Coordinates of C-alpha atoms in Angstrom, one line a residue:
M1 CA -29.0 -31.9 -38.9
N2 CA -31.4 -33.0 -36.2
S3 CA -34.1 -30.6 -35.2
M4 CA -33.8 -28.8 -31.8
S5 CA -36.6 -30.9 -30.3
D6 CA -34.7 -34.1 -31.2
M7 CA -31.3 -33.0 -29.9
T8 CA -30.0 -33.7 -26.4
S9 CA -29.1 -30.9 -24.0
E10 CA -25.4 -31.4 -24.6
E11 CA -25.9 -31.3 -28.4
R12 CA -27.8 -28.1 -28.1
C13 CA -24.9 -26.6 -26.0
H14 CA -22.4 -27.6 -28.7
E15 CA -24.4 -27.2 -31.9
V16 CA -22.2 -26.8 -35.0
S17 CA -22.9 -24.8 -38.0
E18 CA -23.1 -27.0 -41.2
E19 CA -22.4 -23.9 -43.3
D20 CA -19.1 -23.2 -41.6
D21 CA -18.2 -26.9 -41.2
Q22 CA -16.5 -26.0 -37.9
P23 CA -15.5 -28.7 -35.3
A24 CA -17.6 -29.0 -32.1
A25 CA -16.8 -26.4 -29.5
N26 CA -15.0 -27.2 -26.3
V27 CA -17.1 -29.2 -23.8
N28 CA -17.0 -26.2 -21.4
Q29 CA -18.6 -23.9 -24.0
V30 CA -22.1 -22.6 -23.4
H31 CA -24.4 -21.4 -26.2
H32 CA -26.0 -18.1 -25.5
K33 CA -28.9 -16.5 -27.2
P34 CA -27.9 -13.1 -28.6
P35 CA -29.1 -10.2 -26.4
P36 CA -32.2 -8.4 -27.7
D37 CA -30.4 -5.0 -27.7
G38 CA -33.6 -3.1 -27.4
G39 CA -37.3 -3.7 -27.1
W40 CA -38.3 -4.7 -23.5
G41 CA -34.6 -4.0 -22.7
W42 CA -35.3 -0.3 -22.5
V43 CA -38.0 -0.9 -19.9
V44 CA -35.5 -3.0 -18.0
C45 CA -33.1 -0.1 -18.3
L46 CA -35.8 2.1 -16.6
G47 CA -36.1 -0.4 -13.8
A48 CA -32.3 -0.3 -13.3
W49 CA -32.5 3.5 -13.3
I50 CA -35.0 3.3 -10.4
V51 CA -32.8 1.0 -8.5
N52 CA -29.7 3.2 -9.0
F53 CA -31.8 6.2 -8.0
L54 CA -32.8 4.7 -4.7
T55 CA -29.6 2.9 -3.7
V56 CA -26.6 4.7 -5.2
G57 CA -28.4 8.0 -4.9
Q58 CA -28.7 7.6 -1.1
Q59 CA -25.1 6.3 -0.9
N60 CA -23.8 9.3 -2.7
A61 CA -25.6 11.6 -0.2
A62 CA -23.4 10.1 2.5
G63 CA -21.8 13.5 3.1
V64 CA -25.1 15.0 4.3
V65 CA -25.9 12.0 6.4
Y66 CA -22.4 12.1 7.9
S67 CA -22.7 15.7 8.8
A68 CA -26.2 15.2 10.3
L69 CA -24.8 12.3 12.5
L70 CA -21.9 14.4 13.7
N71 CA -24.3 17.1 14.8
E72 CA -26.8 14.6 16.3
Y73 CA -24.3 12.4 18.4
S74 CA -21.3 14.7 18.7
T75 CA -18.9 11.9 17.9
K76 CA -15.4 11.9 16.4
R77 CA -15.2 12.2 12.7
G78 CA -13.3 8.9 12.1
E79 CA -15.8 6.7 14.0
T80 CA -18.8 8.6 12.5
A81 CA -17.5 8.0 9.0
W82 CA -17.7 4.2 9.6
V83 CA -21.5 4.4 9.3
A84 CA -21.6 5.5 5.7
S85 CA -18.4 3.5 4.9
L86 CA -19.9 0.3 6.2
A87 CA -23.1 0.8 4.3
S88 CA -21.3 1.3 1.0
S89 CA -18.9 -1.5 1.7
M90 CA -21.7 -4.0 2.6
M91 CA -23.4 -3.0 -0.7
Y92 CA -20.2 -4.1 -2.5
L93 CA -19.4 -7.0 -0.3
F94 CA -22.6 -8.8 -1.0
A95 CA -22.4 -8.2 -4.7
A96 CA -21.3 -11.8 -5.4
V97 CA -24.2 -13.0 -3.4
G98 CA -26.7 -10.8 -5.3
T99 CA -25.4 -11.8 -8.7
S100 CA -25.3 -15.5 -7.8
L101 CA -28.8 -15.4 -6.5
A102 CA -30.0 -13.5 -9.6
E103 CA -28.4 -16.2 -11.8
R104 CA -30.2 -18.9 -9.9
F105 CA -33.6 -17.4 -9.1
G106 CA -33.8 -14.5 -11.4
S107 CA -33.2 -10.7 -10.9
R108 CA -36.9 -10.1 -10.3
L109 CA -37.1 -12.0 -7.0
V110 CA -33.8 -10.9 -5.6
V111 CA -34.5 -7.2 -6.2
I112 CA -37.9 -7.5 -4.5
I113 CA -36.3 -9.1 -1.5
G114 CA -33.6 -6.4 -1.5
S115 CA -36.2 -3.6 -1.4
F116 CA -37.7 -4.9 1.8
V117 CA -34.4 -5.6 3.5
S118 CA -33.0 -2.1 2.8
A119 CA -36.3 -0.5 3.9
S120 CA -36.1 -2.5 7.2
G121 CA -32.6 -1.3 7.8
L122 CA -33.6 2.3 7.5
L123 CA -36.6 1.8 9.7
A124 CA -34.5 0.2 12.4
S125 CA -32.0 3.1 12.1
S126 CA -34.8 5.6 13.1
F127 CA -34.9 4.1 16.6
A128 CA -31.2 4.5 17.3
T129 CA -30.3 6.7 20.3
T130 CA -26.5 6.4 19.9
L131 CA -24.2 6.0 17.0
T132 CA -23.3 2.3 17.6
P133 CA -26.6 0.7 16.5
L134 CA -26.3 2.5 13.2
Y135 CA -23.3 0.3 12.3
G136 CA -25.7 -2.7 12.1
S137 CA -29.0 -1.2 11.0
Y138 CA -27.7 1.4 8.4
G139 CA -24.3 0.0 7.7
I140 CA -25.0 -3.7 7.4
I141 CA -28.8 -4.2 6.9
W142 CA -29.4 -1.3 4.5
G143 CA -26.1 -2.1 2.7
L144 CA -27.2 -5.8 2.2
G145 CA -30.6 -4.8 0.9
A146 CA -29.1 -2.2 -1.5
S147 CA -26.7 -4.8 -2.8
L148 CA -29.5 -7.3 -3.5
G149 CA -31.2 -4.6 -5.5
L150 CA -28.3 -2.9 -7.3
F151 CA -26.1 -5.7 -8.7
P152 CA -28.8 -7.9 -10.2
S153 CA -29.9 -4.8 -12.1
L154 CA -26.5 -4.4 -13.5
V155 CA -26.3 -8.0 -14.5
I156 CA -29.6 -8.1 -16.3
L157 CA -28.5 -5.2 -18.5
T158 CA -25.7 -7.4 -19.9
K159 CA -28.3 -10.0 -20.8
Y160 CA -30.5 -7.5 -22.7
F161 CA -27.7 -5.4 -24.4
R162 CA -24.5 -6.0 -26.3
R163 CA -24.1 -3.4 -29.0
R164 CA -25.7 -0.7 -26.9
L165 CA -24.4 -1.9 -23.5
A166 CA -22.4 1.3 -22.8
L167 CA -25.4 3.5 -23.5
A168 CA -27.8 1.3 -21.5
S169 CA -25.4 1.3 -18.6
G170 CA -25.0 5.0 -18.8
M171 CA -28.7 5.6 -18.8
A172 CA -29.2 3.2 -15.9
L173 CA -26.4 4.8 -13.9
A174 CA -27.9 8.2 -14.6
G175 CA -30.5 7.2 -12.0
A176 CA -27.7 7.3 -9.4
A177 CA -26.9 10.9 -10.5
C178 CA -30.5 11.9 -10.4
G179 CA -30.9 10.2 -7.0
T180 CA -27.9 12.1 -5.6
L181 CA -29.3 15.3 -7.0
V182 CA -32.5 14.8 -5.1
Y183 CA -31.3 13.0 -2.0
G184 CA -28.7 15.5 -0.9
P185 CA -30.9 18.6 -0.4
V186 CA -34.0 16.6 0.5
I187 CA -32.2 14.8 3.4
Q188 CA -30.7 18.1 4.5
L189 CA -34.2 19.6 4.5
L190 CA -35.8 16.7 6.3
V191 CA -33.0 16.6 9.0
S192 CA -33.3 20.4 9.7
K193 CA -37.1 20.2 9.9
Y194 CA -37.9 16.8 11.5
G195 CA -34.6 15.4 12.8
I196 CA -32.6 12.4 11.9
S197 CA -35.0 9.8 13.3
V198 CA -38.0 10.9 11.2
T199 CA -35.8 11.3 8.2
F200 CA -34.8 7.6 8.4
R201 CA -38.4 6.6 8.5
I202 CA -39.3 8.7 5.4
L203 CA -36.3 7.2 3.6
A204 CA -37.5 3.7 4.6
A205 CA -40.9 4.3 3.0
V206 CA -39.2 5.6 -0.2
Q207 CA -36.8 2.7 -0.4
S208 CA -39.6 0.1 -0.4
F209 CA -40.6 1.3 -3.9
M210 CA -37.6 -0.5 -5.3
F211 CA -39.8 -3.6 -5.5
M212 CA -41.4 -2.0 -8.6
S213 CA -38.1 -2.5 -10.5
G214 CA -38.2 -6.2 -9.6
L215 CA -41.5 -6.5 -11.3
I216 CA -40.1 -5.0 -14.5
F217 CA -37.1 -7.4 -14.7
R218 CA -38.5 -10.0 -17.0
P219 CA -36.0 -12.9 -17.5
V220 CA -34.3 -13.2 -20.8
E221 CA -35.0 -16.5 -22.7
S222 CA -32.0 -18.8 -22.3
H223 CA -30.9 -22.4 -22.8
K224 CA -31.5 -23.7 -19.3
A225 CA -29.9 -27.0 -20.1
C226 CA -26.6 -25.2 -20.5
R227 CA -26.6 -23.4 -17.1
D228 CA -24.7 -26.1 -15.2
R229 CA -21.9 -25.8 -17.8
Q230 CA -21.8 -22.0 -17.3
R231 CA -21.5 -22.4 -13.5
E232 CA -18.5 -24.7 -14.1
N233 CA -16.9 -22.1 -16.2
D234 CA -17.5 -19.4 -13.5
G235 CA -14.8 -21.0 -11.3
N236 CA -12.0 -20.3 -13.8
I237 CA -12.4 -16.5 -13.8
F238 CA -9.2 -15.9 -11.9
K239 CA -7.2 -17.7 -14.7
N240 CA -8.0 -14.6 -16.8
K241 CA -5.0 -12.4 -16.1
A242 CA -6.7 -9.4 -17.6
Y243 CA -9.5 -9.8 -15.0
V244 CA -7.0 -10.0 -12.1
I245 CA -5.3 -6.8 -13.2
W246 CA -8.6 -5.1 -13.7
V247 CA -9.7 -6.1 -10.2
A248 CA -6.4 -5.0 -8.7
S249 CA -6.5 -1.5 -10.2
L250 CA -10.1 -0.9 -9.1
C251 CA -9.4 -2.1 -5.6
V252 CA -6.6 0.5 -5.3
F253 CA -8.9 3.2 -6.5
M254 CA -11.6 2.1 -4.0
L255 CA -9.3 3.1 -1.1
V256 CA -10.1 6.7 -1.8
F257 CA -13.3 6.6 -4.0
L258 CA -15.7 7.6 -1.2
V259 CA -13.6 10.4 0.3
P260 CA -15.2 13.2 -1.8
F261 CA -18.7 11.9 -1.3
V262 CA -18.3 11.6 2.5
H263 CA -16.0 14.5 3.4
L264 CA -16.5 17.3 0.8
V265 CA -19.6 18.7 2.6
R266 CA -17.7 19.0 5.9
F267 CA -14.6 20.3 4.1
T268 CA -16.7 23.1 2.7
E269 CA -18.4 23.9 6.0
D270 CA -14.9 24.1 7.6
K271 CA -14.1 26.9 5.2
G272 CA -16.9 29.0 6.7
I273 CA -19.6 28.2 4.1
N274 CA -23.1 27.6 5.5
T275 CA -24.6 24.1 5.7
T276 CA -27.3 24.7 3.1
K277 CA -24.8 25.7 0.4
A278 CA -22.5 22.9 1.4
S279 CA -25.3 20.3 1.0
L280 CA -25.9 21.5 -2.6
L281 CA -22.5 20.2 -3.6
T282 CA -23.9 16.6 -3.8
G283 CA -26.3 18.0 -6.3
Y284 CA -23.5 19.4 -8.4
M285 CA -21.7 16.1 -8.3
A286 CA -25.0 14.4 -9.3
F287 CA -25.5 16.7 -12.2
G288 CA -22.0 16.0 -13.4
G289 CA -22.5 12.3 -13.0
L290 CA -25.7 12.5 -15.0
T291 CA -23.9 14.3 -17.8
G292 CA -20.8 12.0 -17.7
S293 CA -22.7 8.7 -17.7
I294 CA -24.9 9.5 -20.6
A295 CA -22.4 11.4 -22.7
F296 CA -19.6 8.9 -22.3
G297 CA -22.1 6.0 -22.6
I298 CA -23.0 7.2 -26.1
A299 CA -19.4 7.8 -27.0
C300 CA -18.0 4.5 -25.8
D301 CA -20.4 2.5 -28.0
H302 CA -18.5 3.8 -31.0
L303 CA -15.4 2.1 -32.3
Q304 CA -13.3 5.3 -32.3
F305 CA -13.2 5.4 -28.5
N306 CA -10.9 3.1 -26.5
R307 CA -12.9 2.2 -23.4
L308 CA -9.9 1.5 -21.2
K309 CA -8.1 4.8 -22.1
V310 CA -11.3 6.7 -21.5
C311 CA -11.5 5.1 -18.1
Q312 CA -7.9 5.9 -17.3
L313 CA -8.4 9.5 -18.5
S314 CA -11.4 9.9 -16.2
L315 CA -9.4 8.6 -13.2
L316 CA -6.5 10.9 -14.0
L317 CA -8.7 14.0 -14.1
I318 CA -10.4 12.9 -10.8
A319 CA -6.9 12.8 -9.3
I320 CA -5.9 16.2 -10.7
S321 CA -9.1 17.9 -9.6
S322 CA -9.0 16.4 -6.1
S323 CA -5.5 17.9 -5.6
L324 CA -6.5 21.3 -6.9
V325 CA -9.6 21.6 -4.7
T326 CA -7.4 22.0 -1.7
M327 CA -6.4 25.4 -3.0
A328 CA -10.0 26.5 -3.5
N329 CA -10.8 29.6 -1.3
K330 CA -14.2 30.4 -2.8
Y331 CA -17.4 28.4 -2.9
V332 CA -17.6 28.6 -6.7
W333 CA -14.4 26.7 -7.2
I334 CA -15.5 24.0 -4.9
C335 CA -18.7 23.8 -7.0
V336 CA -16.5 23.4 -10.1
Y337 CA -14.7 20.6 -8.5
A338 CA -17.9 18.8 -7.5
F339 CA -19.3 19.0 -11.0
T340 CA -15.9 17.9 -12.6
F341 CA -15.6 15.0 -10.2
G342 CA -19.2 14.0 -10.9
V343 CA -18.7 14.0 -14.7
F344 CA -15.7 11.7 -14.6
D345 CA -17.1 9.5 -11.8
G346 CA -20.2 9.0 -14.0
C347 CA -17.9 7.9 -16.8
Y348 CA -16.0 5.5 -14.5
E349 CA -19.1 4.0 -13.0
M350 CA -20.6 3.4 -16.4
L351 CA -17.5 1.7 -17.8
V352 CA -16.9 -0.7 -14.9
P353 CA -19.5 -3.3 -15.9
V354 CA -18.9 -2.7 -19.6
I355 CA -15.2 -3.3 -19.5
T356 CA -15.7 -6.2 -17.1
R357 CA -17.9 -7.8 -19.8
D358 CA -15.2 -7.1 -22.4
I359 CA -12.7 -8.9 -20.2
A360 CA -14.7 -11.8 -18.8
G361 CA -16.9 -12.4 -21.8
P362 CA -20.7 -13.0 -21.9
Q363 CA -20.6 -16.4 -20.2
R364 CA -18.9 -15.2 -17.1
V365 CA -20.1 -11.6 -16.8
A366 CA -22.5 -12.2 -13.9
H367 CA -19.9 -14.0 -11.9
A368 CA -17.2 -11.5 -12.8
I369 CA -19.2 -8.5 -11.9
G370 CA -20.3 -10.0 -8.5
L371 CA -16.7 -11.0 -7.5
L372 CA -15.3 -7.6 -8.7
Y373 CA -17.6 -5.5 -6.6
C374 CA -17.3 -7.9 -3.7
M375 CA -13.5 -7.5 -3.6
M376 CA -13.8 -3.8 -4.0
A377 CA -15.8 -3.7 -0.8
F378 CA -12.7 -4.3 1.5
P379 CA -10.6 -1.3 0.4
K380 CA -13.7 0.8 0.0
T381 CA -14.5 0.4 3.7
L382 CA -11.1 1.9 4.7
G383 CA -11.1 5.1 2.7
P384 CA -13.5 7.5 4.6
P385 CA -12.4 6.5 8.1
I386 CA -8.8 6.9 7.1
A387 CA -9.6 10.4 5.7
G388 CA -11.4 11.2 8.9
W389 CA -8.5 10.1 11.0
L390 CA -6.1 12.1 8.9
F391 CA -8.2 15.2 9.6
D392 CA -8.2 14.3 13.3
L393 CA -4.4 14.2 13.3
S394 CA -3.7 17.2 11.0
N395 CA -6.9 19.3 11.5
D396 CA -6.8 19.9 7.8
Y397 CA -8.7 18.1 5.0
S398 CA -6.0 19.0 2.4
V399 CA -4.0 15.9 3.4
S400 CA -7.0 13.6 2.8
F401 CA -7.5 15.0 -0.7
Y402 CA -3.8 14.9 -1.6
V403 CA -3.8 11.2 -0.6
T404 CA -6.9 10.7 -2.7
S405 CA -5.1 12.2 -5.7
A406 CA -2.0 10.1 -5.3
V407 CA -3.8 6.8 -4.8
T408 CA -6.0 7.5 -7.9
I409 CA -2.9 8.0 -10.0
I410 CA -1.5 4.7 -8.8
A411 CA -4.7 2.9 -9.8
T412 CA -4.6 4.6 -13.3
A413 CA -1.0 3.3 -13.7
V414 CA -1.9 -0.3 -12.9
M415 CA -4.5 -0.2 -15.7
F416 CA -1.7 0.2 -18.2
L417 CA -0.8 -3.5 -17.7
L418 CA -4.1 -4.3 -19.4
N419 CA -2.8 -3.1 -22.8
W420 CA -0.7 -6.2 -23.3
V421 CA -2.1 -9.4 -21.8
P422 CA -0.8 -12.8 -22.7
L423 CA -3.6 -15.3 -23.5
H424 CA -3.2 -19.0 -24.5
K425 CA -4.5 -20.0 -27.9
D426 CA -7.1 -22.5 -26.7
R427 CA -8.9 -19.7 -24.8
L428 CA -8.8 -17.4 -27.8
E429 CA -10.2 -20.3 -29.9
M430 CA -13.0 -20.8 -27.5
E431 CA -13.9 -17.1 -27.4
G432 CA -13.7 -17.0 -31.2
N433 CA -16.0 -20.0 -31.5
E434 CA -18.5 -18.3 -29.2
M435 CA -18.7 -15.3 -31.5
H436 CA -18.6 -17.4 -34.8
S437 CA -15.0 -16.3 -35.5
P438 CA -12.6 -18.3 -37.8
K439 CA -10.7 -21.1 -36.0
I440 CA -7.3 -19.9 -34.7
T441 CA -4.5 -21.8 -36.4
D442 CA -0.8 -21.3 -36.9
G443 CA -0.1 -19.1 -39.8
P444 CA 0.5 -15.5 -40.9
S445 CA 0.0 -12.8 -38.4
H446 CA -3.4 -11.1 -38.7
E447 CA -5.8 -9.4 -36.3
S448 CA -9.5 -9.7 -35.8
V449 CA -12.3 -8.2 -33.7
C450 CA -14.3 -10.6 -31.5
D451 CA -17.0 -9.4 -29.1
G452 CA -15.0 -6.6 -27.6
F453 CA -11.5 -8.0 -28.1
G454 CA -8.9 -7.0 -30.6
I455 CA -6.8 -10.1 -30.9
N456 CA -3.3 -10.5 -32.4
L457 CA -3.2 -14.1 -33.7
T458 CA 0.5 -14.3 -34.2
P459 CA 1.6 -17.6 -32.5
E460 CA 4.7 -17.5 -30.4
A461 CA 7.5 -20.0 -31.0
D462 CA 7.6 -21.4 -27.5
D463 CA 4.1 -22.3 -26.2
S464 CA 1.8 -20.8 -28.8
V465 CA 0.9 -17.9 -26.6
T466 CA -1.0 -15.1 -28.3
R467 CA -1.7 -11.6 -27.1
R468 CA -4.7 -9.2 -27.2
W469 CA -5.3 -5.6 -26.4
L470 CA -8.0 -4.3 -24.1
P471 CA -10.6 -2.8 -24.1
I472 CA -11.6 -3.7 -27.4
Y473 CA -14.5 -3.4 -29.8
W474 CA -16.7 -5.7 -31.7
V475 CA -18.0 -4.8 -35.1
E476 CA -21.4 -5.8 -36.4
S477 CA -22.4 -5.5 -40.1
R478 CA -25.7 -6.8 -41.4
G479 CA -26.1 -9.0 -38.3
E480 CA -22.8 -10.8 -38.8
Y481 CA -19.4 -10.2 -37.3
E482 CA -16.9 -8.5 -39.5
Y483 CA -13.2 -9.2 -39.1
R484 CA -10.6 -6.6 -40.1
E485 CA -7.0 -7.3 -41.2
K486 CA -4.1 -5.2 -39.8
L487 CA -6.2 -3.6 -37.0
T488 CA -4.3 -1.1 -35.1
V489 CA -4.0 -1.3 -31.3
L490 CA -7.2 0.2 -30.0

């Protein structure tokens, strides 16, 4: 075999193992260097923790900001909710932009730019004398900057981790929980002492520290000659039926995802509980999120746990608890709901990029994550204003939380379609070759594990369609992939 220095870029992309004597891979295949799964990756994980602390932490304190804006401008609840809703939605809407720029220029540069854009938006918000300018400064500019920081930090984790990806994601997302724990009471304290304008200026100064994470995000070594091939593959992501179903289910959930974050504080105040106690609820949600993201992150790296079913269970329990909170007549029960919601939201948030990687594969993960969060932005924008309008019509937040519960159950039901997804044999063969699996041929039925996918290799009589179950697990033994016969549905 020729040495790597003598090989062309195309040969390097399609290098064949002499030991296995396998045929050359498909021309669209891209060779990836295995993730380090540790080392500097843990420092990168710390950088992602900081980004989540500063961006998602502030987003999750939207209820305190919402209440402060209501008191400052005396506006209707529906139109006031648009400020926080726009900020969160812009964060998601520009996800594809952030991940694409990170793939082209590196996460380091994009995160540094995002830190200064988000700080500028908060600084501009401090000069607003009415609610309307906040739609642009806080809703759009801060949302854009936060997006340029957040999503490249999620993508770079998938480049540094595979076997410990769930744990790394959980640890990084714990920053969001810690940020929420700090931002809620601190913003409340700053608003009560200095007013909303000075509070925005202080937040702008804090947000600028996100550039430190960008300095930490050292690029992973990769085969640059193969990147053009990878970009060609990115355009085929919607041919993956599992990905389409996954996106659809999460978009349904996004219709109500922000309702507890935005409206729970005001819901509590309307029950006669003082503002200080109500603002502490974001802290309980954050502590629950911290617990859930780390605990489930550790658990979901083990083969005994089905990632998709864990995600479905989390959403189901969010739905049940959101329905029960309407009957709470004491502060302690609302606190229990806030903690419970936080635990299972932490699990859900941690699993989204992990399951997306399971479904899309390592080649398309950046493109898949960016498009996923981008499409989630549209329904996410509608949730809080609709909940606010429902209150304006009924003068009761119970309706909003019942709707939250019902929509979450629908999203959970859509995910059941992922358990049985048809997949053509040529795609399975490509995925198998990427992970050094045996070539898929017609023959007796058997099952194997391949980078997160349990695959039933029984060929159908009509068009050789095979099927796989999701989410699935990959097994590593002595540095090589191990394939098990008669694997049960995970």
